[in-house]
Amino acid sequence: DTGVSQDPRHKITKRGQNVTFRCDPISEHNRLYWYRQTLGQGPEFLTYFQNEAQLEKSRLLSDRFSAERPKGSFSTLEIQRTEQGDSAMYLCASSLVGGKDIQYFGAGTRLSVL
Amino acid sequence: QQQVKQSPQSLIVQKGGISIINCAYENTAFDYFPWYQQFPGKGPALLIAIRPDVSEKKEGRFTISFNKSAKQFSLHIMDSQPGDSATYFCAGVGSQGNLIFGKGTKLSVKP
């Protein structure tokens, strides 16, 4: 078990481009969360999945954001028409429902929109 | 609306000293209060956590004190070490299991 893996670690893009991030959770975990963290702030909840079902979205998740977890394993987060305000660290976490409620985080994908 | 308020924003402690970080929450539906530690370039990692039916939890040098009536909880790091230098986040767990984080405390432990 290698923990939560996120790819890429860094992404630099130009404003208006689309970007996609991937998260591979701990293999037996059935919940997967996405958070966004800006400099000097705590992570903010974006959305979460239980298995393949997306159960909640934050108001922070604008229409330009979409997340999927097609087979209840890995997840992708896509941002369309990126804006400079999207620059942040995007963190993925996974947990096991019925476990100790511990969310394990990946190292994140740092997005810079120029 | 910030549901978890954390202070101080930054903290400098001498090696061997006690580091104290405080948090206050608003949402009485929170039923789990973890503390996460984050090093630069890394994701947050769970340090210690407490449920509101317990007033104190200790794990090694780390202790959470919890005051349910005041809706406050704090992290105490005893015998602080330079390796403890990191950013610490308190959090409450929301209704869907999502974490509501404070803004973080950057701790520097001077040798």
mmCIF file of N, CA and C in Angstrom, chain B:
data_model
loop_
_atom_site.group_PDB
_atom_site.id
_atom_site.type_symbol
_atom_site.label_atom_id
_atom_site.label_comp_id
_atom_site.label_asym_id
_atom_site.label_seq_id
_atom_site.Cartn_x
_atom_site.Cartn_y
_atom_site.Cartn_z
ATOM 1 N N GLN B 1 -18.593 32.073 5.792
ATOM 2 C CA GLN B 1 -18.638 31.900 7.241
ATOM 3 C C GLN B 1 -17.594 30.868 7.659
ATOM 4 N N GLN B 2 -16.659 31.333 8.505
ATOM 5 C CA GLN B 2 -15.605 30.430 8.924
ATOM 6 C C GLN B 2 -16.114 29.647 10.117
ATOM 7 N N GLN B 3 -16.163 28.358 9.995
ATOM 8 C CA GLN B 3 -16.753 27.534 11.042
ATOM 9 C C GLN B 3 -15.741 27.100 12.091
ATOM 10 N N VAL B 4 -14.449 27.167 11.769
ATOM 11 C CA VAL B 4 -13.405 26.817 12.721
ATOM 12 C C VAL B 4 -12.382 27.950 12.733
ATOM 13 N N LYS B 5 -12.219 28.578 13.888
ATOM 14 C CA LYS B 5 -11.276 29.686 14.033
ATOM 15 C C LYS B 5 -10.059 29.197 14.797
ATOM 16 N N GLN B 6 -8.886 29.480 14.257
ATOM 17 C CA GLN B 6 -7.643 28.961 14.816
ATOM 18 C C GLN B 6 -6.693 30.102 15.136
ATOM 19 N N SER B 7 -6.007 29.963 16.263
ATOM 20 C CA SER B 7 -5.007 30.963 16.649
ATOM 21 C C SER B 7 -3.895 30.305 17.455
ATOM 22 N N PRO B 8 -2.680 30.860 17.443
ATOM 23 C CA PRO B 8 -2.277 32.020 16.659
ATOM 24 C C PRO B 8 -1.987 31.627 15.212
ATOM 25 N N GLN B 9 -1.757 32.597 14.380
ATOM 26 C CA GLN B 9 -1.422 32.344 12.982
ATOM 27 C C GLN B 9 -0.006 31.784 12.870
ATOM 28 N N SER B 10 0.885 32.268 13.744
ATOM 29 C CA SER B 10 2.247 31.754 13.764
ATOM 30 C C SER B 10 2.737 31.701 15.205
ATOM 31 N N LEU B 11 3.710 30.843 15.438
ATOM 32 C CA LEU B 11 4.170 30.578 16.797
ATOM 33 C C LEU B 11 5.647 30.206 16.752
ATOM 34 N N ILE B 12 6.432 30.855 17.594
ATOM 35 C CA ILE B 12 7.851 30.517 17.716
ATOM 36 C C ILE B 12 8.094 30.035 19.141
ATOM 37 N N VAL B 13 8.687 28.860 19.245
ATOM 38 C CA VAL B 13 8.918 28.234 20.543
ATOM 39 C C VAL B 13 10.365 27.748 20.604
ATOM 40 N N GLN B 14 10.950 27.832 21.764
ATOM 41 C CA GLN B 14 12.291 27.292 21.942
ATOM 42 C C GLN B 14 12.221 25.781 22.101
ATOM 43 N N LYS B 15 13.278 25.118 21.647
ATOM 44 C CA LYS B 15 13.372 23.659 21.814
ATOM 45 C C LYS B 15 13.148 23.291 23.268
ATOM 46 N N GLY B 16 12.310 22.278 23.483
ATOM 47 C CA GLY B 16 11.999 21.848 24.833
ATOM 48 C C GLY B 16 10.802 22.540 25.444
ATOM 49 N N GLY B 17 10.310 23.581 24.808
ATOM 50 C CA GLY B 17 9.173 24.327 25.324
ATOM 51 C C GLY B 17 7.840 23.688 24.952
ATOM 52 N N ILE B 18 6.765 24.325 25.388
ATOM 53 C CA ILE B 18 5.411 23.835 25.106
ATOM 54 C C ILE B 18 4.782 24.717 24.032
ATOM 55 N N SER B 19 4.267 24.092 22.999
ATOM 56 C CA SER B 19 3.555 24.812 21.939
ATOM 57 C C SER B 19 2.064 24.620 22.180
ATOM 58 N N ILE B 20 1.315 25.710 22.125
ATOM 59 C CA ILE B 20 -0.130 25.643 22.355
ATOM 60 C C ILE B 20 -0.851 26.341 21.216
ATOM 61 N N ILE B 21 -1.766 25.619 20.593
ATOM 62 C CA ILE B 21 -2.559 26.154 19.483
ATOM 63 C C ILE B 21 -4.034 25.989 19.847
ATOM 64 N N ASN B 22 -4.795 27.035 19.625
ATOM 65 C CA ASN B 22 -6.196 27.041 20.051
ATOM 66 C C ASN B 22 -7.161 27.094 18.875
ATOM 67 N N CYS B 23 -8.283 26.440 19.037
ATOM 68 C CA CYS B 23 -9.329 26.483 18.016
ATOM 69 C C CYS B 23 -10.693 26.619 18.654
ATOM 70 N N ALA B 24 -11.585 27.295 17.948
ATOM 71 C CA ALA B 24 -12.973 27.432 18.375
ATOM 72 C C ALA B 24 -13.864 27.074 17.202
ATOM 73 N N TYR B 25 -14.948 26.404 17.474
ATOM 74 C CA TYR B 25 -15.841 25.992 16.388
ATOM 75 C C TYR B 25 -17.232 26.524 16.630
ATOM 76 N N GLU B 26 -18.008 26.585 15.555
ATOM 77 C CA GLU B 26 -19.362 27.121 15.634
ATOM 78 C C GLU B 26 -20.430 26.043 15.449
ATOM 79 N N ASN B 27 -20.098 25.042 14.666
ATOM 80 C CA ASN B 27 -21.094 24.045 14.279
ATOM 81 C C ASN B 27 -21.195 22.952 15.334
ATOM 82 N N THR B 28 -22.289 22.933 16.052
ATOM 83 C CA THR B 28 -22.444 21.944 17.120
ATOM 84 C C THR B 28 -22.705 20.537 16.574
ATOM 85 N N ALA B 29 -22.867 20.423 15.262
ATOM 86 C CA ALA B 29 -23.053 19.098 14.658
ATOM 87 C C ALA B 29 -21.725 18.367 14.457
ATOM 88 N N PHE B 30 -20.611 19.073 14.585
ATOM 89 C CA PHE B 30 -19.313 18.409 14.468
ATOM 90 C C PHE B 30 -19.217 17.323 15.535
ATOM 91 N N ASP B 31 -18.746 16.146 15.106
ATOM 92 C CA ASP B 31 -18.634 15.068 16.088
ATOM 93 C C ASP B 31 -17.253 14.435 16.131
ATOM 94 N N TYR B 32 -16.310 15.099 15.510
ATOM 95 C CA TYR B 32 -14.947 14.552 15.464
ATOM 96 C C TYR B 32 -14.026 15.713 15.174
ATOM 97 N N PHE B 33 -12.926 15.813 15.930
ATOM 98 C CA PHE B 33 -12.051 16.979 15.825
ATOM 99 C C PHE B 33 -10.604 16.515 15.682
ATOM 100 N N PRO B 34 -10.128 16.450 14.438
ATOM 101 C CA PRO B 34 -8.739 16.044 14.221
ATOM 102 C C PRO B 34 -7.791 17.235 14.121
ATOM 103 N N TRP B 35 -6.547 16.966 14.375
ATOM 104 C CA TRP B 35 -5.465 17.911 14.106
ATOM 105 C C TRP B 35 -4.582 17.293 13.035
ATOM 106 N N TYR B 36 -4.253 18.119 12.052
ATOM 107 C CA TYR B 36 -3.379 17.677 10.976
ATOM 108 C C TYR B 36 -2.089 18.482 11.006
ATOM 109 N N GLN B 37 -1.015 17.833 10.606
ATOM 110 C CA GLN B 37 0.316 18.439 10.513
ATOM 111 C C GLN B 37 0.706 18.446 9.035
ATOM 112 N N GLN B 38 1.203 19.583 8.567
ATOM 113 C CA GLN B 38 1.584 19.671 7.165
ATOM 114 C C GLN B 38 2.980 20.273 7.039
ATOM 115 N N PHE B 39 3.836 19.534 6.344
ATOM 116 C CA PHE B 39 5.171 20.039 6.014
ATOM 117 C C PHE B 39 5.136 20.619 4.606
ATOM 118 N N PRO B 40 6.042 21.550 4.305
ATOM 119 C CA PRO B 40 6.054 22.163 2.971
ATOM 120 C C PRO B 40 6.136 21.118 1.863
ATOM 121 N N GLY B 41 5.285 21.271 0.869
ATOM 122 C CA GLY B 41 5.295 20.358 -0.271
ATOM 123 C C GLY B 41 4.620 19.026 -0.026
ATOM 124 N N LYS B 42 4.027 18.872 1.131
ATOM 125 C CA LYS B 42 3.362 17.617 1.471
ATOM 126 C C LYS B 42 1.888 17.863 1.753
ATOM 127 N N GLY B 43 1.109 16.796 1.683
ATOM 128 C CA GLY B 43 -0.276 16.899 2.096
ATOM 129 C C GLY B 43 -0.387 16.820 3.615
ATOM 130 N N PRO B 44 -1.511 17.270 4.161
ATOM 131 C CA PRO B 44 -1.711 17.175 5.606
ATOM 132 C C PRO B 44 -1.715 15.719 6.068
ATOM 133 N N ALA B 45 -1.198 15.489 7.263
ATOM 134 C CA ALA B 45 -1.184 14.151 7.850
ATOM 135 C C ALA B 45 -1.824 14.210 9.228
ATOM 136 N N LEU B 46 -2.699 13.241 9.509
ATOM 137 C CA LEU B 46 -3.373 13.216 10.808
ATOM 138 C C LEU B 46 -2.361 13.060 11.928
ATOM 139 N N LEU B 47 -2.515 13.916 12.941
ATOM 140 C CA LEU B 47 -1.613 13.897 14.091
ATOM 141 C C LEU B 47 -2.302 13.239 15.288
ATOM 142 N N ILE B 48 -3.463 13.728 15.615
ATOM 143 C CA ILE B 48 -4.231 13.247 16.772
ATOM 144 C C ILE B 48 -5.658 13.750 16.611
ATOM 145 N N ALA B 49 -6.615 13.044 17.177
ATOM 146 C CA ALA B 49 -8.011 13.445 17.032
ATOM 147 C C ALA B 49 -8.775 13.126 18.302
ATOM 148 N N ILE B 50 -9.923 13.802 18.472
ATOM 149 C CA ILE B 50 -10.728 13.608 19.682
ATOM 150 C C ILE B 50 -12.210 13.686 19.337
ATOM 151 N N ARG B 51 -13.029 12.990 20.079
ATOM 152 C CA ARG B 51 -14.475 13.097 19.958
ATOM 153 C C ARG B 51 -14.996 13.943 21.114
ATOM 154 N N PRO B 52 -16.125 14.614 20.972
ATOM 155 C CA PRO B 52 -16.566 15.609 21.956
ATOM 156 C C PRO B 52 -17.012 15.032 23.295
ATOM 157 N N ASP B 53 -17.097 13.724 23.406
ATOM 158 C CA ASP B 53 -17.465 13.146 24.703
ATOM 159 C C ASP B 53 -16.253 12.911 25.601
ATOM 160 N N VAL B 54 -15.075 13.335 25.114
ATOM 161 C CA VAL B 54 -13.831 13.179 25.863
ATOM 162 C C VAL B 54 -13.233 14.557 26.092
ATOM 163 N N SER B 55 -12.702 14.826 27.267
ATOM 164 C CA SER B 55 -12.170 16.163 27.558
ATOM 165 C C SER B 55 -10.674 16.282 27.257
ATOM 166 N N GLU B 56 -10.001 15.155 27.183
ATOM 167 C CA GLU B 56 -8.570 15.216 26.917
ATOM 168 C C GLU B 56 -8.118 13.912 26.280
ATOM 169 N N LYS B 57 -7.171 14.048 25.346
ATOM 170 C CA LYS B 57 -6.563 12.863 24.741
ATOM 171 C C LYS B 57 -5.086 13.113 24.581
ATOM 172 N N LYS B 58 -4.284 12.157 24.975
ATOM 173 C CA LYS B 58 -2.837 12.318 24.926
ATOM 174 C C LYS B 58 -2.229 11.186 24.121
ATOM 175 N N GLU B 59 -1.336 11.554 23.207
ATOM 176 C CA GLU B 59 -0.576 10.569 22.456
ATOM 177 C C GLU B 59 0.871 11.055 22.394
ATOM 178 N N GLY B 60 1.711 10.418 23.202
ATOM 179 C CA GLY B 60 3.106 10.834 23.247
ATOM 180 C C GLY B 60 3.242 12.264 23.738
ATOM 181 N N ARG B 61 3.883 13.105 22.955
ATOM 182 C CA ARG B 61 4.077 14.506 23.342
ATOM 183 C C ARG B 61 2.900 15.400 22.972
ATOM 184 N N PHE B 62 1.901 14.841 22.319
ATOM 185 C CA PHE B 62 0.775 15.624 21.811
ATOM 186 C C PHE B 62 -0.481 15.369 22.648
ATOM 187 N N THR B 63 -1.135 16.459 23.060
ATOM 188 C CA THR B 63 -2.350 16.375 23.864
ATOM 189 C C THR B 63 -3.398 17.306 23.293
ATOM 190 N N ILE B 64 -4.627 16.806 23.163
ATOM 191 C CA ILE B 64 -5.768 17.661 22.828
ATOM 192 C C ILE B 64 -6.566 17.863 24.106
ATOM 193 N N SER B 65 -6.896 19.119 24.379
ATOM 194 C CA SER B 65 -7.841 19.451 25.445
ATOM 195 C C SER B 65 -9.114 19.951 24.786
ATOM 196 N N PHE B 66 -10.262 19.449 25.264
ATOM 197 C CA PHE B 66 -11.531 19.760 24.600
ATOM 198 C C PHE B 66 -12.522 20.302 25.615
ATOM 199 N N ASN B 67 -13.128 21.448 25.312
ATOM 200 C CA ASN B 67 -14.135 22.068 26.171
ATOM 201 C C ASN B 67 -15.419 22.206 25.365
ATOM 202 N N LYS B 68 -16.315 21.243 25.542
ATOM 203 C CA LYS B 68 -17.531 21.201 24.730
ATOM 204 C C LYS B 68 -18.439 22.395 24.990
ATOM 205 N N SER B 69 -18.569 22.812 26.231
ATOM 206 C CA SER B 69 -19.489 23.911 26.544
ATOM 207 C C SER B 69 -19.008 25.226 25.943
ATOM 208 N N ALA B 70 -17.699 25.394 25.879
ATOM 209 C CA ALA B 70 -17.136 26.615 25.299
ATOM 210 C C ALA B 70 -16.923 26.484 23.799
ATOM 211 N N LYS B 71 -17.111 25.291 23.269
ATOM 212 C CA LYS B 71 -16.865 24.993 21.856
ATOM 213 C C LYS B 71 -15.434 25.378 21.475
ATOM 214 N N GLN B 72 -14.499 24.920 22.296
ATOM 215 C CA GLN B 72 -13.091 25.214 22.065
ATOM 216 C C GLN B 72 -12.270 23.952 22.275
ATOM 217 N N PHE B 73 -11.165 23.861 21.538
ATOM 218 C CA PHE B 73 -10.232 22.777 21.769
ATOM 219 C C PHE B 73 -8.830 23.257 21.427
ATOM 220 N N SER B 74 -7.851 22.611 22.007
ATOM 221 C CA SER B 74 -6.486 23.075 21.823
ATOM 222 C C SER B 74 -5.532 21.894 21.698
ATOM 223 N N LEU B 75 -4.417 22.176 21.053
ATOM 224 C CA LEU B 75 -3.333 21.199 20.889
ATOM 225 C C LEU B 75 -2.138 21.686 21.704
ATOM 226 N N HIS B 76 -1.613 20.787 22.523
ATOM 227 C CA HIS B 76 -0.408 21.086 23.285
ATOM 228 C C HIS B 76 0.688 20.141 22.803
ATOM 229 N N ILE B 77 1.821 20.714 22.456
ATOM 230 C CA ILE B 77 2.972 19.906 22.067
ATOM 231 C C ILE B 77 4.030 20.097 23.161
ATOM 232 N N MET B 78 4.263 19.055 23.911
ATOM 233 C CA MET B 78 5.247 19.114 24.995
ATOM 234 C C MET B 78 6.641 18.859 24.438
ATOM 235 N N ASP B 79 7.641 19.403 25.129
ATOM 236 C CA ASP B 79 9.036 19.170 24.734
ATOM 237 C C ASP B 79 9.194 19.360 23.216
ATOM 238 N N SER B 80 8.779 20.517 22.736
ATOM 239 C CA SER B 80 8.798 20.791 21.294
ATOM 240 C C SER B 80 10.208 20.635 20.726
ATOM 241 N N GLN B 81 10.263 20.051 19.540
ATOM 242 C CA GLN B 81 11.530 19.767 18.862
ATOM 243 C C GLN B 81 11.568 20.486 17.506
ATOM 244 N N PRO B 82 12.766 20.781 17.007
ATOM 245 C CA PRO B 82 12.857 21.421 15.687
ATOM 246 C C PRO B 82 12.117 20.647 14.600
ATOM 247 N N GLY B 83 12.074 19.326 14.701
ATOM 248 C CA GLY B 83 11.350 18.504 13.737
ATOM 249 C C GLY B 83 9.845 18.689 13.786
ATOM 250 N N ASP B 84 9.354 19.360 14.832
ATOM 251 C CA ASP B 84 7.920 19.653 14.916
ATOM 252 C C ASP B 84 7.556 20.900 14.107
ATOM 253 N N SER B 85 8.558 21.597 13.604
ATOM 254 C CA SER B 85 8.311 22.813 12.825
ATOM 255 C C SER B 85 7.509 22.461 11.576
ATOM 256 N N ALA B 86 6.313 22.971 11.496
ATOM 257 C CA ALA B 86 5.365 22.625 10.437
ATOM 258 C C ALA B 86 4.164 23.545 10.600
ATOM 259 N N THR B 87 3.189 23.368 9.716
ATOM 260 C CA THR B 87 1.914 24.065 9.872
ATOM 261 C C THR B 87 0.890 23.086 10.429
ATOM 262 N N TYR B 88 0.173 23.518 11.431
ATOM 263 C CA TYR B 88 -0.814 22.677 12.104
ATOM 264 C C TYR B 88 -2.213 23.203 11.823
ATOM 265 N N PHE B 89 -3.107 22.299 11.498
ATOM 266 C CA PHE B 89 -4.494 22.648 11.221
ATOM 267 C C PHE B 89 -5.418 21.890 12.160
ATOM 268 N N CYS B 90 -6.337 22.604 12.784
ATOM 269 C CA CYS B 90 -7.422 21.935 13.476
ATOM 270 C C CYS B 90 -8.582 21.809 12.494
ATOM 271 N N ALA B 91 -9.492 20.915 12.789
ATOM 272 C CA ALA B 91 -10.627 20.709 11.892
ATOM 273 C C ALA B 91 -11.797 20.139 12.662
ATOM 274 N N GLY B 92 -12.972 20.326 12.089
ATOM 275 C CA GLY B 92 -14.165 19.632 12.540
ATOM 276 C C GLY B 92 -14.673 18.812 11.377
ATOM 277 N N VAL B 93 -15.356 17.759 11.663
ATOM 278 C CA VAL B 93 -15.879 16.915 10.587
ATOM 279 C C VAL B 93 -17.331 17.262 10.341
ATOM 280 N N GLY B 94 -17.640 17.627 9.103
ATOM 281 C CA GLY B 94 -18.976 18.008 8.709
ATOM 282 C C GLY B 94 -19.905 16.816 8.542
ATOM 283 N N SER B 95 -21.130 17.108 8.159
ATOM 284 C CA SER B 95 -22.179 16.081 8.098
ATOM 285 C C SER B 95 -21.897 14.996 7.069
ATOM 286 N N GLN B 96 -21.127 15.329 6.031
ATOM 287 C CA GLN B 96 -20.819 14.355 4.995
ATOM 288 C C GLN B 96 -19.439 13.728 5.197
ATOM 289 N N GLY B 97 -18.855 13.963 6.329
ATOM 290 C CA GLY B 97 -17.524 13.428 6.575
ATOM 291 C C GLY B 97 -16.417 14.342 6.090
ATOM 292 N N ASN B 98 -16.789 15.452 5.414
ATOM 293 C CA ASN B 98 -15.761 16.374 4.935
ATOM 294 C C ASN B 98 -15.171 17.159 6.098
ATOM 295 N N LEU B 99 -13.904 17.498 5.958
ATOM 296 C CA LEU B 99 -13.194 18.239 6.988
ATOM 297 C C LEU B 99 -13.375 19.737 6.771
ATOM 298 N N ILE B 100 -13.682 20.443 7.844
ATOM 299 C CA ILE B 100 -13.724 21.906 7.850
ATOM 300 C C ILE B 100 -12.503 22.356 8.632
ATOM 301 N N PHE B 101 -11.536 22.927 7.936
ATOM 302 C CA PHE B 101 -10.253 23.265 8.542
ATOM 303 C C PHE B 101 -10.220 24.698 9.059
ATOM 304 N N GLY B 102 -9.390 24.905 10.107
ATOM 305 C CA GLY B 102 -8.993 26.255 10.468
ATOM 306 C C GLY B 102 -7.961 26.755 9.478
ATOM 307 N N LYS B 103 -7.519 28.005 9.681
ATOM 308 C CA LYS B 103 -6.595 28.604 8.719
ATOM 309 C C LYS B 103 -5.147 28.175 8.925
ATOM 310 N N GLY B 104 -4.862 27.489 10.014
ATOM 311 C CA GLY B 104 -3.528 26.966 10.212
ATOM 312 C C GLY B 104 -2.667 27.813 11.133
ATOM 313 N N THR B 105 -1.705 27.149 11.776
ATOM 314 C CA THR B 105 -0.702 27.806 12.617
ATOM 315 C C THR B 105 0.662 27.322 12.176
ATOM 316 N N LYS B 106 1.507 28.268 11.797
ATOM 317 C CA LYS B 106 2.865 27.905 11.402
ATOM 318 C C LYS B 106 3.744 27.915 12.638
ATOM 319 N N LEU B 107 4.225 26.748 13.007
ATOM 320 C CA LEU B 107 5.051 26.580 14.201
ATOM 321 C C LEU B 107 6.524 26.496 13.810
ATOM 322 N N SER B 108 7.330 27.295 14.466
ATOM 323 C CA SER B 108 8.780 27.215 14.307
ATOM 324 C C SER B 108 9.381 26.925 15.670
ATOM 325 N N VAL B 109 10.137 25.854 15.758
ATOM 326 C CA VAL B 109 10.802 25.486 17.006
ATOM 327 C C VAL B 109 12.287 25.778 16.836
ATOM 328 N N LYS B 110 12.790 26.705 17.641
ATOM 329 C CA LYS B 110 14.180 27.143 17.532
ATOM 330 C C LYS B 110 15.086 26.252 18.376
ATOM 331 N N PRO B 111 16.220 25.851 17.804
ATOM 332 C CA PRO B 111 17.139 24.969 18.545
ATOM 333 C C PRO B 111 17.848 25.689 19.690
#
